[in-house]
N, CA, C and O of each residue as an XYZ file, in Angstrom:
316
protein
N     -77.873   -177.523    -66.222
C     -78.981   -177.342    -67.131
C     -79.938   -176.246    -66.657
O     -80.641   -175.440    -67.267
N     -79.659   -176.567    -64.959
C     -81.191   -174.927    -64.892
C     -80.496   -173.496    -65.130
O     -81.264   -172.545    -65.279
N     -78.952   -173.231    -65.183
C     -78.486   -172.253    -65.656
C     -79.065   -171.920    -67.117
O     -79.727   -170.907    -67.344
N     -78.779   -172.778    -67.975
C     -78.821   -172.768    -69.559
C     -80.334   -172.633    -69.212
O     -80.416   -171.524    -69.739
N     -81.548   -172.845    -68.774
C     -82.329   -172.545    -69.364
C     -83.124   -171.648    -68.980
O     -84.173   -171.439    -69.590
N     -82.613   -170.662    -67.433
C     -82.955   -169.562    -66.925
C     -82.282   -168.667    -68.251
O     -83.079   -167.999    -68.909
N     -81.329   -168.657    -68.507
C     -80.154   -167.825    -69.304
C     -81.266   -168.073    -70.455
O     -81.925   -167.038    -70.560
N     -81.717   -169.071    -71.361
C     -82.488   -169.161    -72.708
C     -84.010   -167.896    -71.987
O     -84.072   -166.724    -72.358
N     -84.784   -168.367    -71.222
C     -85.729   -167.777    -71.237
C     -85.307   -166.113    -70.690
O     -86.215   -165.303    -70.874
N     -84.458   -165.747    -70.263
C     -83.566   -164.042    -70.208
C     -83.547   -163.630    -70.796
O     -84.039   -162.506    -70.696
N     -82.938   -164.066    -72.138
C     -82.860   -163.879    -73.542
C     -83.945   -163.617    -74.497
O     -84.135   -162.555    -75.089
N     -84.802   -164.955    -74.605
C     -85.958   -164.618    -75.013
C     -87.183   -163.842    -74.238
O     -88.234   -163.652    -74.851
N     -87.071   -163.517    -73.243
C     -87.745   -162.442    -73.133
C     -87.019   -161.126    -72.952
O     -87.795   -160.350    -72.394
N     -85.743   -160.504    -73.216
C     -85.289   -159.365    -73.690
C     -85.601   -159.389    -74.952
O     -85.993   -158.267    -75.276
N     -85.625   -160.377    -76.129
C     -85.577   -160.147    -77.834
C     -87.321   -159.729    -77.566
O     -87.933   -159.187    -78.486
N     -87.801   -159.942    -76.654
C     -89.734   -160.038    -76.924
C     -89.586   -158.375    -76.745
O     -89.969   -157.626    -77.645
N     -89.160   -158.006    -75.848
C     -88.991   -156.059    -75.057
C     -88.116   -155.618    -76.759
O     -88.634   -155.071    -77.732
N     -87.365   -155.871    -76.672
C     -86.251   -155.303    -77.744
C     -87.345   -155.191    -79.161
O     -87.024   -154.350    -80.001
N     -88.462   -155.923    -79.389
C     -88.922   -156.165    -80.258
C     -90.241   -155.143    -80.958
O     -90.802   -155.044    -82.049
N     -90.329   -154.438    -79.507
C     -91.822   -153.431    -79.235
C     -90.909   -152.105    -79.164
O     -91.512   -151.054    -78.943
N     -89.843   -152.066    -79.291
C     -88.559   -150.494    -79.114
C     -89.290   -149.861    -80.818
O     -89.186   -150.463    -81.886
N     -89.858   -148.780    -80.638
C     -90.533   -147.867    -81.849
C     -89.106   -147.211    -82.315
O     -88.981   -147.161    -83.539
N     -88.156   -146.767    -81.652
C     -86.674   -145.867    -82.479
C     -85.979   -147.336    -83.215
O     -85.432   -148.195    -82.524
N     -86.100   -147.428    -84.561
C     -85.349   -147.694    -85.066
C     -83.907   -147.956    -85.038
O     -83.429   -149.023    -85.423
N     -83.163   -146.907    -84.547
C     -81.596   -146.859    -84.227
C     -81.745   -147.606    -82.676
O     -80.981   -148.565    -82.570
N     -82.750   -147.290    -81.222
C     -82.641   -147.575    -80.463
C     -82.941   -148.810    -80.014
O     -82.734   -149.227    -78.874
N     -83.831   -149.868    -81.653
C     -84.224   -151.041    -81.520
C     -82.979   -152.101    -82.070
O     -82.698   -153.245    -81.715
N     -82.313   -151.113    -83.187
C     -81.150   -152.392    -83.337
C     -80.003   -151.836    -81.996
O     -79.750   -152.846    -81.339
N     -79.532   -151.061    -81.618
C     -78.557   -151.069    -80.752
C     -79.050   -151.711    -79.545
O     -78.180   -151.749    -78.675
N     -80.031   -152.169    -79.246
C     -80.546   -152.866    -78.170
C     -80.548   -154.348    -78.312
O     -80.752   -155.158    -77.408
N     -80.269   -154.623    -79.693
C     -80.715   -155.736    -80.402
C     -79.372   -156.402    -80.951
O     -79.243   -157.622    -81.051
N     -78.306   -155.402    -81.323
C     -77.101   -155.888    -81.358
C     -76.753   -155.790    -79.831
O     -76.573   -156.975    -79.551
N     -76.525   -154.971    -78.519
C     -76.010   -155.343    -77.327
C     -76.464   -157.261    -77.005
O     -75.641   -158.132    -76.720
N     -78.021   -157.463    -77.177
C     -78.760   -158.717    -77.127
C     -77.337   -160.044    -77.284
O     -76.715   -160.816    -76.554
N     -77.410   -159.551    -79.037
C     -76.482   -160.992    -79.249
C     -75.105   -160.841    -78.836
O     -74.370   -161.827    -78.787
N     -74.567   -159.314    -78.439
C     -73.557   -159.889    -77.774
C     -73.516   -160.568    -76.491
O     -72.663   -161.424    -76.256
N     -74.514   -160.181    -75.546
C     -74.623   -160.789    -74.324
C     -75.181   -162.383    -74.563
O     -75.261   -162.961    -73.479
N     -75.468   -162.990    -75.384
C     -75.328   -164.043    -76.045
C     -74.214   -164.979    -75.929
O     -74.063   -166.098    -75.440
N     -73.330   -163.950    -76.682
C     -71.516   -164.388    -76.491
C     -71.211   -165.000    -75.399
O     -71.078   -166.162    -75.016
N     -71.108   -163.662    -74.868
C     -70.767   -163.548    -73.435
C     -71.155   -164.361    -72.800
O     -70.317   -165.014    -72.179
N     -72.700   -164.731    -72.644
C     -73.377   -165.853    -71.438
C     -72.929   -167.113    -72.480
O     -73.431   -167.957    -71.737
N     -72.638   -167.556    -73.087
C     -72.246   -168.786    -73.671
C     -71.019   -169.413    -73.090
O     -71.008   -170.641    -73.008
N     -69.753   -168.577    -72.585
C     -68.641   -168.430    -72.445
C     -68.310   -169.450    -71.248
O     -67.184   -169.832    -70.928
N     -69.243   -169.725    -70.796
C     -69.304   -170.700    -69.180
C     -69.203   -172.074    -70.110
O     -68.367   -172.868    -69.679
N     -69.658   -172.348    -70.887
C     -70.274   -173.808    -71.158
C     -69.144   -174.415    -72.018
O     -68.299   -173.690    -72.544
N     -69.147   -176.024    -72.179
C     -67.740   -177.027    -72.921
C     -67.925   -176.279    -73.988
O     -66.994   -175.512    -74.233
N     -69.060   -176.250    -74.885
C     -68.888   -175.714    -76.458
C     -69.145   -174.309    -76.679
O     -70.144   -174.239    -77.395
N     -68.677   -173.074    -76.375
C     -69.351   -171.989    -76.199
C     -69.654   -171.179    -77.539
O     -69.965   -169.988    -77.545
N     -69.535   -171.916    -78.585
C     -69.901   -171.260    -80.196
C     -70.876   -171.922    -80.699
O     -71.523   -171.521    -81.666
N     -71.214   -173.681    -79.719
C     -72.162   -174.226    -79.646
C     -73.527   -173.556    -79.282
O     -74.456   -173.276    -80.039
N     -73.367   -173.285    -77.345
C     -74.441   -172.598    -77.290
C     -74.808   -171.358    -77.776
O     -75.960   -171.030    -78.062
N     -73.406   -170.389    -77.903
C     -73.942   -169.119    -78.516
C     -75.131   -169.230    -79.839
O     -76.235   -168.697    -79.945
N     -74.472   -170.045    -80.653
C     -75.176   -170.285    -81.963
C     -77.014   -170.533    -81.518
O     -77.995   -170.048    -82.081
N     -76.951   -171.494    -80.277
C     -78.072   -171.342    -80.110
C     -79.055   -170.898    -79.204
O     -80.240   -171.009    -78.890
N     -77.881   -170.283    -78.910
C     -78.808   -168.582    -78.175
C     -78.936   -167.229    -79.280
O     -79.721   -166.330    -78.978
N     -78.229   -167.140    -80.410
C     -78.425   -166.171    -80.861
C     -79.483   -166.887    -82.079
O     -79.720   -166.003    -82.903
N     -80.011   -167.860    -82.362
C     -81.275   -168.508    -82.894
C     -82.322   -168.352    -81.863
O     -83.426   -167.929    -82.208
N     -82.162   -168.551    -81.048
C     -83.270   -168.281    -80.015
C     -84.093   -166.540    -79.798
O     -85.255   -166.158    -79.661
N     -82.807   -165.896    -79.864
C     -83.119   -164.241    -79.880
C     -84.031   -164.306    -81.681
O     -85.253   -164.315    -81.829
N     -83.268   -164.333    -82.504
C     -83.798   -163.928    -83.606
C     -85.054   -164.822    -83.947
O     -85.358   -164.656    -85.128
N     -85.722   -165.542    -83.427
C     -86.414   -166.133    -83.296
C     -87.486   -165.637    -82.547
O     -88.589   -165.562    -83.089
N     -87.344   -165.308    -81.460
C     -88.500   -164.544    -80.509
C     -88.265   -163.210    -81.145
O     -89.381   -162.851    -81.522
N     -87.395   -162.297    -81.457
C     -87.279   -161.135    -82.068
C     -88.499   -161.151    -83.203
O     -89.653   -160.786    -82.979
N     -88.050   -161.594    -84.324
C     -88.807   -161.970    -85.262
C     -90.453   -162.102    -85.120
O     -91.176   -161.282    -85.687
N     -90.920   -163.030    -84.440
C     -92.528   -163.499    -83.707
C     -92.754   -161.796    -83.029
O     -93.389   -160.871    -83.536
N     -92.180   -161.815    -82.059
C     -92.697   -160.387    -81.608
C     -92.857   -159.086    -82.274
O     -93.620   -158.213    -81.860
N     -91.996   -158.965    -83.489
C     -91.904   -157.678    -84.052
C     -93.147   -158.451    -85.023
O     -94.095   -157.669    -85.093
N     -93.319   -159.230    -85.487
C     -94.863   -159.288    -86.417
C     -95.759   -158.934    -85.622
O     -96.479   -158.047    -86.079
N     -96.088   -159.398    -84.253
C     -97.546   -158.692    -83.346
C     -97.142   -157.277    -83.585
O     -97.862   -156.614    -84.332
N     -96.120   -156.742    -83.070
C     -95.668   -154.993    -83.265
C     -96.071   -154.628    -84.700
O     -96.486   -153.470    -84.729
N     -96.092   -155.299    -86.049
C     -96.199   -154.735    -86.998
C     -97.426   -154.926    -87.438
O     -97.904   -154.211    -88.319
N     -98.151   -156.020    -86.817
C     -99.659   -156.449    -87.207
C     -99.635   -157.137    -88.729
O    -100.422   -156.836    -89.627
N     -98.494   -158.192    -88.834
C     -98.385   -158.572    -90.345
C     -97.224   -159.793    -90.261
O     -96.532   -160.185    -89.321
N     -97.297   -160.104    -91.293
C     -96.029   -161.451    -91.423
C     -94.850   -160.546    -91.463
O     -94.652   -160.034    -92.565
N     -93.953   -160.206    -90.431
C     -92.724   -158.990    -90.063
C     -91.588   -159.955    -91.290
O     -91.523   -159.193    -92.254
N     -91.009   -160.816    -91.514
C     -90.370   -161.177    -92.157
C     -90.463   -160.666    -93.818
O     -89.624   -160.344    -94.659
N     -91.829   -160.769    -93.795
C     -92.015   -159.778    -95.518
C     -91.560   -158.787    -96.058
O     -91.359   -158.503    -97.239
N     -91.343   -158.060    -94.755
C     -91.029   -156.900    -94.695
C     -90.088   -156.100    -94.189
O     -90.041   -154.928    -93.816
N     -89.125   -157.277    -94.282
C     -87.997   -156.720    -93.865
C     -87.096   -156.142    -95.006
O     -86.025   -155.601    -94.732
């Protein structure tokens, strides 16, 4: 369990960095590498489509929250 939840808070604080990236192209390619390393760190565990699923909710989740402070607005509106 302290793996899984060093690995959750890694994650969510790369989607928080990934979230303040101003290049457009350089914020999703940072942002798609994200959920693949998602994959990848899931790959240890009994259900690994289990945790992926909820590691890549976890990214888009802190992604999301952080890019509204970056946009100064409800960021989902405006997507």
């Amino acid at each position: 369990m302290k793996q899984y939840a060093e690995e959750r808070e890694s994650l969510a604080d790369r989607a928080a960095v990934v979230a303040w990236i101003d290049d457009t192209e350089e914020r999703f390619e940072a942002l798609r590498k994200l959920y693949e390393d998602c994959h990848m760190a899931a790959d240890i565990y009994a259900d690994p489509a289990r945790i992926a699923e909820l590691f890549v909710a976890l990214v888009t989740d802190t992604f999301h929250s952080a890019r509204a402070v970056v946009v100064g607005t409800d960021y989902l509106t405006h997507v």
